[in-house]
Coordinates of C-alpha atoms in Angstrom, one line a residue:
M1 CA 16.7 3.0 31.4
F2 CA 17.0 6.8 31.3
K3 CA 13.4 8.1 30.9
P4 CA 13.3 11.6 29.4
L5 CA 9.6 12.2 30.0
E6 CA 9.6 11.7 33.8
G7 CA 7.5 14.4 35.3
V8 CA 5.2 14.7 32.3
K9 CA 1.5 13.8 32.9
V10 CA -0.6 12.4 30.1
V11 CA -4.4 12.0 29.9
D12 CA -5.0 9.0 27.5
L13 CA -8.5 9.0 26.1
T14 CA -8.0 6.5 23.4
Y15 CA -9.3 3.1 22.2
F16 CA -8.3 0.1 20.1
I17 CA -4.5 0.3 19.1
A18 CA -3.2 3.4 17.4
G19 CA -4.0 5.9 20.1
P20 CA -3.2 3.6 23.0
G21 CA 0.1 2.7 21.3
A22 CA 1.1 6.4 21.2
A23 CA 0.4 6.8 24.9
K24 CA 2.2 3.6 25.6
I25 CA 5.3 5.0 24.0
L26 CA 5.1 8.1 26.2
A27 CA 4.6 5.9 29.3
D28 CA 7.7 3.8 28.4
W29 CA 9.6 7.1 28.1
G30 CA 8.7 7.9 31.7
A31 CA 5.4 9.9 31.5
D32 CA 2.7 9.2 34.0
V33 CA -0.1 8.1 31.7
I34 CA -3.6 7.9 33.0
K35 CA -5.7 5.7 30.8
V36 CA -9.3 7.1 30.9
E37 CA -11.9 4.5 29.9
P38 CA -15.7 4.5 29.9
I39 CA -17.4 2.4 32.6
F40 CA -17.6 -0.5 30.2
G41 CA -14.0 -0.2 29.2
D42 CA -12.0 0.3 26.0
P43 CA -13.6 -1.7 23.2
G44 CA -10.1 -2.6 22.2
R45 CA -10.0 -5.1 25.1
T46 CA -11.7 -7.6 22.8
T47 CA -9.6 -7.0 19.7
G48 CA -7.2 -9.9 20.3
K49 CA -10.0 -12.4 20.1
P50 CA -10.0 -13.0 16.3
M51 CA -6.2 -13.3 16.5
C52 CA -6.5 -16.3 18.8
M53 CA -5.3 -14.4 21.9
P54 CA -6.9 -14.5 25.3
T55 CA -9.0 -11.4 26.2
E56 CA -9.9 -12.1 29.8
D57 CA -9.7 -9.6 32.6
D58 CA -6.7 -11.5 34.1
C59 CA -5.0 -12.3 30.7
N60 CA -5.4 -9.9 27.8
V61 CA -2.2 -10.1 25.8
L62 CA -3.0 -7.7 22.9
Y63 CA -4.4 -5.1 25.2
N64 CA -1.3 -5.4 27.4
I65 CA 1.0 -4.7 24.5
Y66 CA -0.4 -1.2 23.9
N67 CA -1.5 -0.3 27.5
G68 CA 1.2 -1.5 29.8
N69 CA 2.9 1.0 32.1
K70 CA -0.3 3.0 32.4
R71 CA -2.7 3.7 35.3
G72 CA -6.4 3.0 34.7
L73 CA -9.2 5.4 35.5
S74 CA -12.8 4.6 34.6
L75 CA -15.1 7.7 34.2
N76 CA -18.7 8.2 33.0
L77 CA -18.1 11.4 31.0
K78 CA -21.8 11.9 30.5
S79 CA -22.1 12.5 34.2
E80 CA -21.3 15.9 35.8
A81 CA -19.1 14.3 38.4
G82 CA -17.1 12.4 35.7
K83 CA -16.6 15.6 33.7
E84 CA -15.5 17.5 36.8
I85 CA -13.0 14.9 37.7
L86 CA -11.5 14.9 34.2
E87 CA -11.3 18.7 34.2
K88 CA -9.3 18.6 37.5
I89 CA -6.9 16.1 36.0
L90 CA -6.5 18.1 32.8
A91 CA -5.6 21.2 34.8
Q92 CA -2.6 19.3 36.2
S93 CA -1.6 17.5 33.0
D94 CA 0.7 18.3 30.2
V95 CA -0.7 16.2 27.4
F96 CA -4.1 15.1 26.2
V97 CA -4.1 12.3 23.6
S98 CA -7.2 10.9 21.9
S99 CA -8.2 8.6 19.1
Y100 CA -11.9 9.5 19.4
R101 CA -13.4 11.1 16.3
T102 CA -13.6 14.8 16.3
G103 CA -17.4 14.9 16.5
A104 CA -17.4 12.8 19.7
L105 CA -14.7 15.0 21.2
K106 CA -16.8 18.1 20.4
R107 CA -19.8 16.6 22.1
L108 CA -17.7 16.0 25.2
G109 CA -16.1 19.5 25.0
L110 CA -12.7 17.9 24.5
D111 CA -12.0 19.1 20.9
Y112 CA -8.8 21.2 20.6
E113 CA -10.6 24.5 20.4
S114 CA -12.7 23.9 23.5
L115 CA -9.9 22.3 25.5
H116 CA -7.3 24.9 24.5
A117 CA -9.6 27.7 25.7
R118 CA -9.9 26.1 29.1
H119 CA -6.4 24.7 29.4
P120 CA -4.0 26.5 27.0
H121 CA -1.0 24.7 28.5
I122 CA -2.2 21.3 27.2
V123 CA -0.4 19.6 24.2
W124 CA -3.4 18.1 22.4
G125 CA -2.7 15.1 20.2
Q126 CA -5.1 13.1 18.1
I127 CA -4.9 10.1 15.7
N128 CA -7.8 9.9 13.2
G129 CA -8.5 8.0 10.1
Y130 CA -8.2 10.4 7.2
G131 CA -7.1 13.9 8.4
D132 CA -8.9 17.0 9.4
F133 CA -10.1 18.1 5.9
G134 CA -11.7 16.5 2.8
P135 CA -14.9 14.7 2.0
I136 CA -14.3 11.7 4.3
K137 CA -12.7 13.4 7.3
D138 CA -15.4 12.2 9.6
N139 CA -15.4 8.6 8.4
P140 CA -14.4 5.8 10.8
G141 CA -10.8 4.8 10.0
F142 CA -9.2 1.7 11.3
D143 CA -5.7 0.7 10.0
T144 CA -7.1 -2.0 7.7
V145 CA -9.2 0.5 5.7
A146 CA -7.4 3.9 6.1
F147 CA -3.8 2.7 6.3
W148 CA -3.9 -0.4 4.1
A149 CA -6.8 -0.2 1.7
R150 CA -7.0 3.4 0.6
S151 CA -3.2 3.9 0.5
G152 CA -2.6 1.2 -2.1
A153 CA -0.5 -1.0 0.2
M154 CA -3.2 -3.7 0.3
M155 CA -3.2 -4.1 -3.4
D156 CA 0.3 -3.3 -4.5
L157 CA 2.5 -4.9 -1.8
V158 CA 1.7 -8.4 -2.9
E159 CA 3.1 -10.8 -5.6
K160 CA 1.6 -9.8 -9.0
D161 CA -1.6 -11.5 -10.1
S162 CA -2.5 -12.5 -6.5
S163 CA -5.3 -11.2 -4.3
P164 CA -5.0 -8.1 -2.0
V165 CA -3.1 -8.8 1.2
N166 CA -5.0 -9.7 4.3
P167 CA -3.2 -7.3 6.6
L168 CA -1.8 -7.9 10.0
I169 CA -4.2 -6.2 12.5
G170 CA -2.5 -3.2 14.2
F171 CA 0.4 -2.9 11.7
G172 CA -0.6 0.5 10.5
D173 CA -1.8 1.5 14.0
A174 CA 1.6 0.8 15.6
T175 CA 3.5 2.7 12.9
T176 CA 1.2 5.7 13.2
S177 CA 1.5 5.7 17.0
C178 CA 5.2 6.3 16.7
S179 CA 4.6 9.5 14.7
L180 CA 2.1 10.8 17.2
A181 CA 4.4 10.1 20.1
G182 CA 7.2 12.0 18.3
G183 CA 4.9 14.9 17.4
I184 CA 3.7 15.2 21.0
C185 CA 7.4 15.5 22.1
G186 CA 7.7 18.3 19.6
G187 CA 4.7 19.9 21.2
L188 CA 6.2 19.5 24.6
Y189 CA 9.4 21.3 23.4
N190 CA 7.3 24.2 22.2
K191 CA 5.5 24.3 25.5
L192 CA 8.9 24.4 27.3
R193 CA 9.8 27.5 25.2
T194 CA 6.5 29.3 25.2
G195 CA 4.4 27.9 28.1
E196 CA 1.6 27.2 25.7
G197 CA 0.3 23.9 24.3
C198 CA -0.6 23.2 20.6
K199 CA -2.5 20.8 18.5
V200 CA -0.6 17.7 17.2
M201 CA -2.4 15.7 14.4
V202 CA -1.6 12.5 12.6
S203 CA -3.9 10.2 10.5
L204 CA -3.6 6.6 9.5
F205 CA -4.0 7.6 5.9
S206 CA -1.2 10.2 6.0
Q207 CA 1.1 7.7 7.8
A208 CA 0.5 5.1 5.1
I209 CA 1.2 7.7 2.3
W210 CA 4.4 8.6 4.0
S211 CA 5.4 5.0 4.4
A212 CA 4.7 4.4 0.7
S213 CA 6.3 7.7 -0.4
A214 CA 8.9 6.1 -2.7
G215 CA 6.3 4.1 -4.6
I216 CA 3.8 7.0 -4.8
A217 CA 6.5 9.1 -6.5
S218 CA 7.9 6.3 -8.7
T219 CA 4.5 5.3 -10.2
Q220 CA 4.3 8.9 -11.6
Y221 CA 7.3 8.0 -13.7
G222 CA 6.2 4.7 -15.1
D223 CA 7.0 2.3 -12.2
I224 CA 4.3 -0.4 -12.0
Y225 CA 2.9 -2.2 -9.0
P226 CA 2.3 -4.9 -7.9
K227 CA 5.5 -6.5 -8.9
T228 CA 6.6 -10.1 -9.3
R229 CA 9.9 -11.6 -8.1
L230 CA 10.2 -13.1 -11.6
N231 CA 10.7 -9.5 -13.0
P232 CA 11.9 -7.3 -10.2
G233 CA 13.1 -3.7 -10.5
T234 CA 16.6 -5.2 -10.2
P235 CA 17.6 -8.9 -9.9
V236 CA 20.0 -8.2 -7.1
M237 CA 17.3 -6.9 -4.8
N238 CA 15.0 -9.9 -4.8
T239 CA 14.0 -13.1 -3.0
Y240 CA 15.6 -16.4 -3.9
R241 CA 15.3 -20.0 -2.5
S242 CA 18.1 -22.3 -1.3
S243 CA 18.4 -26.1 -2.0
D244 CA 16.9 -26.7 1.5
N245 CA 13.8 -24.7 0.6
I246 CA 14.6 -21.6 2.6
W247 CA 13.7 -18.2 1.1
F248 CA 16.0 -15.3 1.6
Y249 CA 16.3 -11.7 0.4
M250 CA 19.4 -10.2 -1.1
S251 CA 19.9 -6.5 -1.4
I252 CA 22.7 -5.0 -3.6
L253 CA 22.4 -1.2 -4.0
E254 CA 25.8 -0.8 -5.7
P255 CA 25.8 -3.5 -8.5
E256 CA 29.0 -2.3 -10.2
R257 CA 30.8 -2.9 -6.8
Y258 CA 29.1 -6.1 -5.5
N259 CA 27.8 -7.9 -8.6
P260 CA 31.2 -9.2 -9.7
R261 CA 31.8 -10.5 -6.1
L262 CA 28.5 -12.4 -6.3
L263 CA 29.1 -13.8 -9.7
K264 CA 32.6 -15.1 -8.8
R265 CA 31.3 -16.8 -5.6
L266 CA 28.6 -18.5 -7.7
G267 CA 31.1 -19.7 -10.3
L268 CA 29.7 -17.4 -13.0
D269 CA 33.0 -16.0 -14.1
S270 CA 31.9 -16.1 -17.7
L271 CA 29.5 -13.3 -17.0
L272 CA 32.0 -11.0 -15.3
D273 CA 32.7 -9.0 -18.5
N274 CA 29.0 -8.8 -19.4
P275 CA 27.6 -5.5 -18.1
S276 CA 24.1 -6.8 -18.2
Y277 CA 25.1 -9.1 -15.3
S278 CA 28.1 -7.4 -13.6
G279 CA 27.0 -3.8 -13.5
T280 CA 24.1 -1.4 -13.3
E281 CA 22.7 -2.6 -16.6
C282 CA 21.5 -5.7 -14.8
R283 CA 18.4 -3.8 -14.1
E284 CA 17.4 -4.0 -17.7
N285 CA 18.2 -7.7 -17.7
A286 CA 16.1 -8.5 -14.6
I287 CA 14.1 -11.4 -16.0
E288 CA 17.0 -13.3 -17.4
M289 CA 19.4 -12.6 -14.5
T290 CA 16.7 -13.6 -12.0
K291 CA 16.5 -17.0 -13.7
V292 CA 20.2 -17.5 -13.7
L293 CA 20.6 -16.5 -10.0
S294 CA 17.6 -18.7 -9.0
E295 CA 19.2 -21.7 -10.7
E296 CA 22.5 -21.1 -9.0
F297 CA 21.3 -20.4 -5.5
A298 CA 19.1 -23.5 -5.7
K299 CA 22.4 -25.6 -5.7
Y300 CA 23.4 -24.4 -2.2
S301 CA 22.0 -24.8 1.3
Y302 CA 21.0 -21.6 3.0
K303 CA 23.8 -22.1 5.5
D304 CA 26.3 -22.0 2.6
I305 CA 24.6 -19.1 1.0
D306 CA 24.6 -17.2 4.3
A307 CA 28.3 -17.8 4.7
M308 CA 29.0 -16.8 1.1
L309 CA 27.1 -13.6 1.1
T310 CA 28.4 -12.6 4.6
E311 CA 32.0 -13.1 3.4
E312 CA 31.3 -10.8 0.5
D313 CA 29.6 -8.2 2.7
I314 CA 26.4 -8.5 0.7
A315 CA 23.3 -7.5 2.6
H316 CA 20.9 -10.4 2.9
E317 CA 18.5 -12.0 5.3
R318 CA 16.4 -15.2 5.7
V319 CA 12.8 -14.5 5.1
Q320 CA 11.2 -15.3 8.4
S321 CA 7.6 -15.8 9.6
L322 CA 6.0 -13.9 12.4
K323 CA 6.1 -17.0 14.5
D324 CA 9.9 -17.0 14.3
I325 CA 10.4 -13.7 16.0
A326 CA 9.7 -14.7 19.6
N327 CA 12.7 -17.0 19.4
D328 CA 14.9 -14.8 17.2
P329 CA 18.3 -14.5 18.9
Q330 CA 18.9 -10.9 17.7
A331 CA 15.5 -9.8 18.8
N332 CA 16.0 -11.5 22.2
E333 CA 19.6 -10.2 22.7
N334 CA 18.4 -6.6 22.2
L335 CA 15.1 -7.1 24.1
F336 CA 13.1 -6.1 21.1
V337 CA 10.8 -8.8 22.4
A338 CA 10.7 -9.6 26.1
P339 CA 8.6 -11.9 28.4
V340 CA 5.8 -10.0 30.1
K341 CA 3.4 -11.5 32.7
E342 CA -0.3 -11.1 32.7
W343 CA -2.3 -10.7 36.0
D344 CA -2.9 -14.4 36.1
G345 CA 0.8 -15.2 35.7
T346 CA 0.6 -16.1 32.0
E347 CA 3.9 -15.1 30.3
T348 CA 4.1 -14.0 26.7
K349 CA 7.0 -12.6 24.7
I350 CA 5.7 -9.2 23.4
S351 CA 7.2 -6.5 21.2
M352 CA 8.8 -3.6 23.1
T353 CA 8.7 0.0 21.9
P354 CA 11.7 0.6 19.7
V355 CA 13.3 3.8 20.9
R356 CA 16.0 3.6 23.7
F357 CA 17.6 6.4 25.6
T358 CA 20.8 6.6 27.6
K359 CA 23.1 9.3 29.1
N360 CA 26.0 7.0 29.3
E361 CA 27.5 4.2 27.2
P362 CA 25.3 1.2 28.2
R363 CA 27.1 -1.7 30.0
S364 CA 24.3 -4.2 29.1
I365 CA 21.0 -4.2 27.3
E366 CA 19.1 -3.8 30.6
D367 CA 20.6 -0.3 30.9
I368 CA 18.7 0.9 27.8
A369 CA 15.8 -1.4 27.1
P370 CA 12.2 -0.4 28.1
T371 CA 10.5 -2.5 30.7
I372 CA 6.9 -3.2 31.6
E373 CA 6.7 -2.0 35.2
R374 CA 2.9 -2.1 35.2
T375 CA 0.8 -4.7 33.5
A376 CA -2.1 -3.0 31.5
P377 CA -4.7 -1.9 34.1
K378 CA -8.0 -3.6 34.5
I379 CA -11.0 -1.3 34.1
G380 CA -10.8 1.3 36.8
M381 CA -7.9 -0.3 38.6
H382 CA -6.4 3.0 39.8
T383 CA -9.6 5.0 40.0
V384 CA -9.5 5.4 43.8
E385 CA -5.8 6.0 43.9
I386 CA -6.0 8.8 41.3
L387 CA -9.1 10.4 42.9
K388 CA -7.3 10.5 46.2
E389 CA -4.3 12.1 44.6
L390 CA -6.7 14.8 43.3
G391 CA -7.8 15.5 46.9
Y392 CA -11.2 13.9 46.9
S393 CA -12.5 12.5 50.2
D394 CA -13.3 8.8 50.7
E395 CA -17.0 9.9 51.1
Y396 CA -17.1 11.7 47.8
I397 CA -15.3 8.8 46.0
E398 CA -17.9 6.4 47.4
E399 CA -20.7 8.6 46.2
C400 CA -19.2 8.7 42.7
I401 CA -18.9 4.9 42.7
E402 CA -22.5 4.5 43.8
S403 CA -23.8 7.0 41.3
G404 CA -22.0 5.4 38.4
A405 CA -19.8 8.4 37.7
V406 CA -16.7 6.3 38.1
A407 CA -16.0 2.6 38.2
T408 CA -13.3 0.6 40.1
D409 CA -11.8 -2.8 39.5
K410 CA -13.7 -5.4 41.3
G411 CA -10.9 -8.0 41.2

């Protein structure tokens, strides 16, 4: 895989998922990412536990998803030696990325204003919960509260008259991490032109608002959420169920072109001359047409429906569960999921970062798919290696270990 960020050095002072995810994307794109953890480690190392995933030192699946391809350095940033080591790394780095709250960064002297004064070449990137201004700018903001709850997604992206969705942990984090990674690349381009770094900001709340942008606008014109599949915005963009109890989603954006094809295939020729079924007026006939289509689709197996809609070039897809994705042939063929080993040899199919690069037409998926060349580091796994690269002597490194300024992997 062509890696456009080779030669870029990134200091990753993040925790949990959103910040680590952004740095992971940069690592997949070729950057040398140094994951800086406190002596006790990133608290995100235990996040997988309520999701039934192992969180041991030798097998930590969720942590590996967002921290693979990085090197691990463990520093006590309350110690003078720890601060001095970080400063030396920053002097040689291109990017500093953090998900610490701004107050904590100020106390460490790592807020943008302070860091830019010392290292004006650094592209400084941060993910926070709610943005840099406003009454709750300093509140803690995980994706469940800042992305899902406050944005409206938790309440409105469910079937009408049901309870708020219990969101997938990390869903908003992973989405936001893509925006920060892209923003950092914009900052690197500016640095290439001017030689100077800049501040790159993204919040979980702003990402959620962007993700829900269509609904935020439409509700100002009378659109109502949450919706029900029994009364959709249009009956030809809706879920239906086959005779063998398989749900699928059909999406027709040009009803005057595709509705007649659909009606013919379902044997509903009598409705072809009725514009409330065969054209754009079907949107005003949503309840009745949904009933008709539900009854007709229920007569066919999903295999037959899939063949029928495919032949008519009507966009549709079986509604899958998360547990289906690891064995999805399309996901596997494109290496959107790929088997990755933990330190103890446990192998899990994990999601791969979505962007691929190439300079030439790929001959196979291996030419463009990102790979995990480093399992996520254990706490302090590369501390000694990195300190030696910085020119520190064995004696000084040993002193730092003994004083608690740094930690190394004991495994």
